[in-house]
XYZ file of C-alpha atoms in Angstrom:
578
model
C 4.690 -15.709 22.487
C 3.032 -15.545 25.788
C 2.243 -19.144 25.570
C 3.868 -21.399 28.515
C 5.936 -24.914 26.521
C 4.123 -27.670 27.496
C 4.674 -31.463 26.600
C 2.293 -33.446 24.898
C 2.024 -37.382 24.716
C 0.446 -39.144 21.284
C 0.021 -41.204 18.107
C 1.270 -38.431 15.826
C 1.408 -34.815 14.862
C -1.971 -33.209 14.136
C -2.881 -30.874 11.893
C -3.040 -28.691 14.539
C 0.355 -28.469 14.680
C 1.593 -30.181 10.723
C 0.503 -26.927 9.631
C 2.641 -24.691 11.726
C 5.640 -26.664 10.497
C 4.543 -26.073 7.235
C 4.394 -22.240 6.718
C 7.343 -22.092 8.766
C 9.423 -24.604 6.825
C 8.052 -21.818 4.006
C 9.249 -19.064 5.768
C 6.394 -17.042 7.873
C 7.893 -17.324 11.174
C 4.825 -14.169 11.969
C 0.409 -14.806 12.403
C -1.031 -11.250 12.604
C -4.014 -12.443 14.117
C -7.089 -11.972 15.799
C -7.902 -15.489 17.707
C -12.190 -17.565 17.889
C -12.777 -19.874 19.864
C -12.977 -21.970 15.942
C -8.478 -21.751 16.658
C -8.196 -22.979 19.877
C -6.483 -26.289 18.448
C -3.292 -24.601 16.090
C -3.653 -21.514 18.865
C -2.594 -23.794 21.883
C 0.082 -26.092 19.465
C 1.696 -23.137 18.913
C 3.285 -23.162 22.699
C 5.050 -26.047 21.137
C 6.895 -24.135 18.381
C 8.510 -21.425 19.489
C 9.730 -20.064 16.064
C 6.143 -19.221 15.182
C 5.729 -15.382 16.546
C 1.849 -14.820 17.019
C 1.355 -10.735 16.041
C -1.937 -10.610 18.896
C -4.311 -7.637 17.233
C -7.238 -6.027 18.241
C -9.613 -6.262 15.481
C -9.585 -8.430 12.392
C -8.813 -5.914 9.739
C -5.812 -4.912 12.193
C -4.570 -8.118 10.871
C -4.642 -7.731 7.793
C -3.036 -3.865 7.583
C -0.525 -5.473 9.453
C 0.017 -8.147 7.480
C -0.573 -6.503 4.213
C 3.012 -3.738 5.693
C 5.250 -6.662 6.010
C 4.137 -7.866 2.789
C 4.781 -4.904 0.761
C 8.018 -4.391 3.259
C 9.582 -8.493 2.338
C 7.724 -9.336 -0.111
C 7.333 -12.486 0.854
C 4.407 -14.742 2.233
C 2.782 -13.495 4.808
C 0.995 -15.296 8.028
C -2.870 -13.778 8.711
C -5.224 -15.518 11.084
C -8.418 -14.971 10.582
C -11.899 -16.023 13.089
C -14.611 -17.729 11.302
C -17.758 -15.058 9.515
C -18.022 -12.391 11.877
C -14.006 -12.190 12.215
C -13.874 -12.139 7.643
C -16.396 -10.097 7.164
C -14.688 -7.264 9.318
C -12.035 -8.460 7.287
C -12.635 -7.855 3.907
C -11.931 -3.974 3.265
C -8.946 -4.335 4.300
C -7.979 -7.634 2.408
C -9.443 -5.708 -1.776
C -7.002 -2.975 -0.280
C -4.422 -6.117 -0.089
C -5.705 -8.021 -4.082
C -5.229 -4.020 -5.253
C -1.843 -3.531 -3.562
C -0.426 -7.438 -4.845
C 0.615 -8.415 -0.827
C 1.189 -12.005 -1.150
C -1.030 -12.832 1.829
C -1.454 -16.252 2.813
C -4.424 -15.747 4.791
C -6.016 -18.826 7.366
C -9.367 -18.650 9.004
C -10.795 -21.685 10.625
C -14.769 -22.134 11.009
C -16.567 -25.212 13.795
C -16.189 -28.419 11.170
C -17.274 -30.379 8.090
C -19.702 -32.437 10.843
C -20.948 -28.933 11.157
C -21.566 -27.267 7.983
C -25.156 -28.344 6.669
C -26.723 -27.643 10.409
C -26.899 -23.674 9.699
C -25.736 -23.482 13.795
C -23.648 -19.626 15.279
C -21.400 -18.498 12.764
C -22.283 -20.249 9.099
C -21.234 -19.457 6.429
C -20.151 -19.662 3.062
C -16.053 -18.507 3.766
C -14.610 -18.722 1.375
C -17.467 -17.291 -1.115
C -17.528 -14.728 1.499
C -13.240 -14.017 -0.130
C -13.938 -14.992 -3.631
C -14.020 -11.680 -4.604
C -12.020 -10.090 -2.269
C -8.887 -12.517 -2.922
C -6.512 -14.081 -5.522
C -7.184 -17.026 -4.241
C -10.317 -18.999 -2.284
C -10.632 -22.740 -1.365
C -11.900 -25.308 1.731
C -9.466 -27.900 3.061
C -11.647 -30.751 3.139
C -9.149 -33.503 3.746
C -6.359 -34.511 6.402
C -5.206 -36.221 3.487
C -5.041 -32.543 1.089
C -4.519 -30.141 3.868
C -0.771 -29.181 3.157
C -0.821 -29.378 -0.095
C -3.730 -27.493 -0.642
C -2.009 -25.067 1.571
C 0.758 -25.619 -0.864
C -0.618 -24.346 -3.560
C -1.998 -21.700 -2.091
C 0.758 -20.099 -1.244
C 2.405 -20.529 -4.780
C -0.579 -18.318 -5.824
C 0.008 -16.120 -3.254
C 3.266 -14.557 -4.538
C 3.325 -15.760 -7.711
C 3.173 -13.298 -10.518
C 0.568 -11.236 -9.555
C 1.075 -11.331 -5.994
C -2.050 -11.117 -4.067
C -3.956 -13.023 -0.969
C -5.345 -15.902 -1.187
C -7.369 -17.865 2.335
C -7.884 -20.673 2.600
C -10.721 -22.058 5.368
C -9.494 -25.046 7.756
C -12.256 -26.633 9.968
C -11.653 -27.504 13.334
C -12.342 -31.137 13.030
C -10.042 -31.711 9.911
C -6.623 -29.697 11.888
C -8.095 -32.302 15.030
C -7.104 -34.715 13.164
C -3.947 -36.405 12.812
C -2.296 -36.125 9.849
C 0.615 -38.132 7.739
C 1.523 -35.707 5.193
C 5.486 -34.398 4.277
C 5.956 -31.237 5.035
C 8.301 -29.688 2.161
C 8.926 -26.189 0.932
C 6.285 -24.654 -1.964
C 6.850 -24.420 -5.201
C 7.233 -20.518 -6.046
C 7.844 -20.350 -9.941
C 9.906 -18.295 -11.504
C 9.093 -15.722 -13.613
C 12.015 -14.041 -15.226
C 10.513 -14.469 -19.078
C 11.986 -11.766 -21.382
C 10.380 -11.072 -25.231
C 11.797 -12.255 -28.483
C 14.435 -10.368 -29.747
C 11.976 -9.031 -32.313
C 9.774 -7.263 -30.546
C 12.043 -5.887 -28.226
C 13.788 -4.055 -31.746
C 9.668 -3.302 -32.032
C 9.495 -1.441 -29.254
C 12.620 0.640 -29.396
C 11.759 1.168 -33.247
C 8.035 2.709 -31.988
C 9.678 4.919 -28.980
C 12.541 6.339 -30.504
C 10.107 7.532 -33.679
C 8.821 9.743 -30.522
C 8.678 13.215 -30.557
C 6.970 13.192 -27.441
C 8.044 9.726 -25.464
C 5.860 9.130 -22.987
C 5.651 6.187 -19.319
C 3.691 5.106 -17.440
C 4.945 2.839 -14.708
C 3.815 0.969 -11.699
C 4.345 -1.844 -8.388
C 5.933 -4.423 -11.163
C 8.355 -1.952 -11.606
C 9.280 -2.327 -7.654
C 8.316 -5.466 -7.055
C 10.818 -6.744 -10.628
C 13.343 -4.035 -8.484
C 13.537 -3.128 -12.068
C 14.343 0.770 -10.784
C 17.391 1.443 -12.126
C 16.434 -0.021 -15.479
C 13.254 1.754 -16.081
C 15.394 4.959 -15.174
C 18.176 3.755 -17.686
C 15.564 3.903 -20.767
C 13.353 7.439 -19.245
C 16.642 8.657 -20.148
C 17.659 7.284 -22.977
C 14.674 8.816 -24.696
C 13.808 12.010 -22.711
C 10.656 10.593 -21.696
C 8.897 11.472 -18.269
C 7.876 9.086 -15.689
C 4.804 9.191 -13.692
C 3.009 6.535 -11.748
C 0.097 4.475 -12.475
C -1.081 1.996 -10.072
C 1.524 1.038 -7.767
C 2.040 1.789 -3.460
C 6.082 1.046 -3.410
C 8.269 3.249 -5.505
C 8.471 2.921 -8.800
C 11.144 5.705 -9.813
C 13.685 8.369 -7.272
C 11.210 10.997 -7.080
C 13.811 13.256 -7.289
C 15.236 11.946 -11.379
C 14.229 15.217 -12.774
C 11.840 13.151 -15.591
C 9.777 12.296 -13.135
C 6.385 13.736 -12.868
C 3.736 12.656 -10.525
C 0.968 10.051 -10.447
C -1.900 10.171 -12.345
C -5.304 10.655 -11.103
C -6.210 8.708 -8.384
C -10.176 10.099 -7.873
C -10.800 11.420 -12.031
C -10.119 10.703 -14.714
C -10.929 14.355 -16.126
C -7.498 14.750 -14.280
C -5.901 12.261 -15.572
C -6.319 12.887 -18.863
C -4.248 15.827 -20.043
C -1.182 13.117 -19.339
C -2.482 10.198 -21.086
C -2.997 12.418 -23.965
C 0.512 14.288 -23.919
C 2.816 11.222 -25.577
C 2.589 10.381 -29.688
C 4.056 7.144 -27.972
C 3.336 5.481 -24.418
C 5.478 3.097 -22.529
C 3.297 0.839 -19.839
C 5.664 -0.972 -17.402
C 3.844 -2.350 -14.652
C 0.415 -1.318 -14.013
C -2.916 -1.025 -16.338
C -4.330 1.741 -17.073
C -5.617 4.146 -15.857
C -7.363 3.298 -12.094
C -9.225 6.326 -11.094
C -12.613 6.091 -9.268
C -14.343 7.268 -12.346
C -11.809 6.921 -15.481
C -12.526 8.490 -18.384
C -14.401 6.178 -19.813
C -13.124 7.475 -24.557
C -10.059 7.005 -25.546
C -6.894 8.163 -23.113
C -4.509 8.813 -25.529
C -3.775 11.121 -28.405
C -5.823 10.231 -31.482
C -2.478 8.707 -33.499
C -0.356 7.638 -30.236
C 1.287 4.476 -30.316
C 1.238 1.908 -27.360
C 3.361 -0.228 -25.610
C 2.593 -2.771 -22.522
C 4.873 -4.273 -20.750
C 3.348 -6.078 -18.015
C 4.067 -9.983 -16.044
C 0.196 -9.809 -15.548
C -1.325 -10.863 -18.925
C -5.351 -9.714 -17.580
C -4.031 -5.889 -17.092
C -2.117 -6.071 -20.784
C -5.823 -3.984 -22.671
C -7.846 -4.345 -20.277
C -9.921 -0.656 -21.005
C -8.117 1.258 -23.199
C -6.102 -0.075 -26.708
C -2.519 -1.470 -27.260
C -0.570 -1.529 -29.947
C 2.618 -4.262 -28.550
C 1.034 -6.712 -25.625
C 3.889 -8.200 -24.165
C 3.304 -10.454 -21.119
C 6.784 -10.266 -19.311
C 9.643 -9.602 -16.284
C 9.776 -6.200 -16.763
C 13.819 -6.304 -15.076
C 15.269 -8.183 -18.103
C 12.267 -6.621 -20.826
C 14.151 -3.020 -19.688
C 17.613 -4.624 -19.880
C 17.138 -5.901 -23.046
C 15.713 -2.887 -24.645
C 17.750 -0.254 -23.390
C 20.613 -1.904 -25.205
C 18.715 -2.350 -28.143
C 18.056 1.868 -27.936
C 21.854 2.782 -27.232
C 22.624 0.416 -30.541
C 19.988 2.091 -32.497
C 19.624 5.862 -31.544
C 21.561 7.955 -34.140
C 23.399 11.557 -33.149
C 20.833 13.650 -33.310
C 18.543 11.957 -32.075
C 21.033 11.772 -29.497
C 20.814 15.919 -28.966
C 16.841 15.801 -29.006
C 16.293 13.873 -25.761
C 19.213 15.400 -24.101
C 17.383 18.371 -24.416
C 13.932 16.921 -23.494
C 15.542 15.933 -20.515
C 17.819 19.384 -19.834
C 13.945 21.244 -20.583
C 12.177 18.700 -18.179
C 14.278 19.033 -15.348
C 14.514 23.116 -15.954
C 10.121 22.121 -15.377
C 9.919 21.070 -12.345
C 12.950 22.502 -10.204
C 10.485 25.595 -11.238
C 7.781 23.784 -9.509
C 9.339 22.492 -6.798
C 10.840 25.929 -6.220
C 7.319 27.430 -5.841
C 5.599 24.837 -4.145
C 8.250 25.044 -0.653
C 8.200 29.186 -1.571
C 5.388 29.006 -0.860
C 5.734 26.875 2.232
C 8.019 29.413 3.736
C 4.966 31.654 3.101
C 2.966 30.047 6.308
C 6.412 30.431 8.561
C 5.242 30.688 11.800
C 2.104 31.046 11.244
C -1.473 29.626 12.735
C -2.948 26.705 12.299
C -0.178 24.516 10.731
C 0.382 22.936 7.555
C 1.906 20.337 7.004
C 5.163 21.586 4.771
C 5.786 23.685 8.250
C 5.792 19.793 10.066
C 7.656 18.053 6.869
C 10.402 20.427 6.788
C 11.480 20.302 9.838
C 10.623 16.287 9.797
C 12.955 15.629 6.847
C 16.146 17.890 8.447
C 16.365 15.390 11.752
C 15.761 11.818 9.393
C 18.285 9.911 8.628
C 16.437 9.067 5.110
C 18.840 6.322 3.632
C 17.933 4.644 7.248
C 14.258 5.968 6.941
C 10.849 4.136 5.942
C 7.367 6.225 5.433
C 4.608 4.438 5.461
C 1.866 6.901 3.720
C -1.697 7.182 4.722
C -1.289 11.061 5.266
C -3.677 11.568 1.871
C -3.672 15.387 1.537
C -0.999 15.907 2.796
C 0.818 13.693 1.071
C 2.330 15.597 -1.314
C 4.002 18.472 1.368
C 5.130 14.863 3.389
C 6.964 13.648 0.081
C 8.445 17.244 -1.242
C 10.436 17.222 2.349
C 10.700 13.405 2.746
C 11.077 12.183 -1.282
C 10.429 8.187 -2.212
C 13.610 7.105 -4.134
C 14.165 3.067 -4.165
C 11.862 1.268 -3.784
C 11.212 -0.123 0.369
C 11.475 2.625 1.488
C 7.896 4.398 1.252
C 4.911 3.288 0.774
C 1.108 5.041 -0.453
C -1.909 3.529 0.397
C -4.371 1.156 -2.233
C -7.564 0.659 -2.380
C -9.650 2.734 -0.718
C -9.557 0.646 2.376
C -8.748 3.685 5.685
C -6.879 2.718 8.425
C -3.646 1.275 7.181
C -0.968 3.650 7.739
C -0.023 2.855 11.185
C -0.780 -1.184 11.195
C 1.373 -0.869 8.035
C 3.720 0.887 9.457
C 3.690 -1.478 12.585
C 4.096 -4.890 9.565
C 6.780 -2.317 8.126
C 9.043 -2.131 11.348
C 8.822 -5.963 12.156
C 10.103 -6.425 9.098
C 12.642 -3.892 9.536
C 13.873 -3.945 12.981
C 16.972 -1.472 12.153
C 15.311 0.819 10.654
C 13.108 3.868 11.772
C 9.455 3.853 10.456
C 6.727 6.246 10.370
C 3.454 6.219 9.656
C 1.635 8.424 7.972
C -1.814 9.001 8.572
C -5.560 11.656 9.133
C -7.655 11.994 12.031
C -10.417 10.225 10.120
C -7.587 6.759 8.881
C -6.989 6.919 11.969
C -9.935 5.481 14.167
C -10.596 2.620 11.701
C -7.270 1.580 13.510
C -6.686 3.235 16.261
C -6.466 0.311 18.573
C -3.745 -1.504 16.558
C -1.479 1.479 19.243
C -1.544 -1.809 21.376
C -0.207 -4.280 19.408
C 3.036 -1.763 19.063
C 3.420 -2.014 22.431
C 2.480 -5.661 22.940
C 5.015 -6.466 20.378
C 7.409 -3.530 20.872
C 7.329 -3.280 18.052
C 8.275 1.391 17.962
C 6.647 2.479 14.536
C 6.689 6.227 15.383
C 3.232 7.389 14.681
C 1.784 10.678 13.384
C -1.592 11.754 13.154
C -2.922 14.496 10.972
C -5.132 16.103 12.266
C -7.840 18.939 10.575
C -10.468 17.774 11.943
C -12.556 16.352 9.202
C -12.358 13.937 6.094
C -10.367 16.754 3.934
C -10.438 14.289 0.699
C -14.136 14.102 0.493
C -14.187 18.014 0.658
C -11.645 18.535 -2.783
C -13.741 14.834 -3.920
C -17.244 17.482 -3.458
C -15.301 20.400 -4.536
C -14.943 18.674 -8.155
C -18.673 16.700 -8.005
C -19.666 20.855 -7.922
C -17.997 22.189 -10.431
C -18.430 19.259 -13.041
C -22.199 19.899 -12.230
C -21.580 23.683 -12.046
C -23.256 23.686 -8.923
C -22.287 26.902 -7.031
C -19.810 26.172 -4.270
C -21.577 25.852 -0.471
C -20.436 24.432 3.425
C -19.583 21.155 3.198
C -22.060 18.800 4.328
C -21.723 18.024 8.453
C -20.530 14.256 7.770
C -17.259 15.045 6.329
C -16.889 17.155 9.714
C -14.668 15.809 12.388
C -14.116 18.591 14.955
C -17.328 18.520 16.968
C -15.850 16.400 20.077
C -12.752 16.968 19.304
C -10.937 13.399 18.870
C -7.018 13.755 21.035
C -5.350 11.187 19.827
C -2.879 11.998 22.396
C -4.577 10.990 25.730
C -5.936 7.598 23.210
C -2.144 6.174 21.970
C -0.803 6.618 25.908
C -4.439 4.806 26.993
C -2.455 1.991 24.894
C 0.575 2.947 26.684
C 2.422 5.073 23.640
C 3.942 8.050 24.551
C 2.435 11.129 22.953
C 2.402 14.454 22.002
C -0.067 17.058 20.869
C 1.871 19.448 18.807
C -0.914 22.731 17.466
C 2.545 25.272 17.571
C 5.326 25.277 15.183
C 7.244 26.049 17.979
C 6.190 22.664 19.672
C 7.471 20.755 16.593
C 11.045 20.212 16.676
C 10.404 19.456 20.236
C 7.684 16.992 20.020
C 10.155 15.677 16.367
C 12.945 15.230 18.570
C 11.170 12.859 21.594
C 9.959 11.092 19.368
C 12.787 9.712 17.136
C 15.323 9.885 20.688
C 14.570 5.703 21.129
C 12.968 3.028 19.767
C 9.496 3.281 21.049
C 6.439 3.610 19.475
C 5.112 7.291 19.803
C 2.722 9.415 18.534
C 1.935 12.832 17.678
C -1.245 14.042 17.396
C -0.712 17.562 14.109
C -3.837 19.957 14.451
C -3.559 20.837 10.968
C -5.760 23.982 9.439
C -8.545 23.012 7.723
C -12.828 23.617 7.212
C -14.812 22.181 10.065
C -17.049 24.306 12.581
C -18.002 22.512 15.607
C -20.743 25.442 16.859
C -22.333 24.138 13.222
C -22.988 19.930 14.421
C -23.958 21.264 17.684
C -26.838 22.763 16.584
C -27.731 20.552 13.496
C -26.425 17.057 14.928
C -27.964 16.670 18.176
C -30.494 14.646 19.349
């Protein structure tokens, strides 16, 4: 907070004061925002409430993404303040990302006032309509008699499974009125529900009949703290486990049964995985979230499908399900494990033990080959992400470290050496909106000030939100930042490779709009201009000193990591000059 405390004498409290009291009653003591004129009343009132910490960001997208990181790290309602129409327009893409990631954001934005709504004045727009497609719930408070009631309803919706962002428009004149409503905490209904014993037994019978059981999981597992129970069920079945739609850790990545993820972009990548099993258990996700999904059946023709999820909408949304159950993942998996243990025969257990050994050996061999290939790059330039990640892993206390990973094409090398193990330890980007890596890391650091928090982003992604570094310094949030600087939109290059293959187009030069090499972006210099210490790393011998310097204290620090890439600045100079 940067205001000085002032005293006010009035006949009662206005809505500007009461909404702050309501947010504090609901445990929201951080407000991530970017101010505007129509919010001046309640921002002025913040001086009376030192428990409310306003985290100033320089653009609305960053406010949302920082709040998203904080919400994912805490799983609690998180307050975001946006400006009117232009500010909301800036933030829509980031709010969409929060919706896909089920982040419980409570987003507020002011309007000039109910009295001006028919004037079609400057910045006038239907703010609720703008936010409705990208939120779980959007509304406007139109009376001081129901202002706090409206906020409590929004908090309840944001934090009830499936969680997601909500938006409440707060007109200035409604906030300026004296407000007589009582302040009390919002009610968050419990969704800890379990299936009937008959449905659990039916699930167990189907799974024990499998010769090739498969498990597909998502954030519902992390959010219900069900990783131990999921792991036990997988071990009882000898089932391969794949992450499907998630931004948190859904299983210890070092476990022999965890096999990685299904596809993010192309259904053709996921299809060989989803057709492997004869009985499939889906928990806390939907099938399957690619950009270009498979339009036909994604399972083997005779395969059975069981789906546990608190989100009824996701069950059988796109693909067939034989047994769908709306339930809490943790409690349901506890019951399922107990029934499987009681029903499994010695012969079946012997098969399970053999399956686990075979799956684990294959995974160990695959990782060995990947690390062996990494070793071939030792001492060479340009650098690869594996060269950096290996050294970083050796210097970190992984139990006291949180990773916010938007490295995208460099992510496999990061997670190979810093494997995610437990929920709340390793977050990944969701929803396709670039730029979340750095503000997300700041949000996670504010939620976990005692831990080391490192945000990874590409050179393309980080430029969407690079001004977030300023907020890290202003609010003393000692997150660390690594730019995976390959001089390109590498993900787009990989995707067009697939596009060419599917259409039998001969590989040729990548489109120049994918090339970021000219003019070269100096992230270290930009960081320093905003008060963040930074170094540029181009050679292997520079890696260790840079990491040691980054980890030497609890202040913001950036490493501009120059990686190998397919880019041609000389072509840009010729073809893009005007």
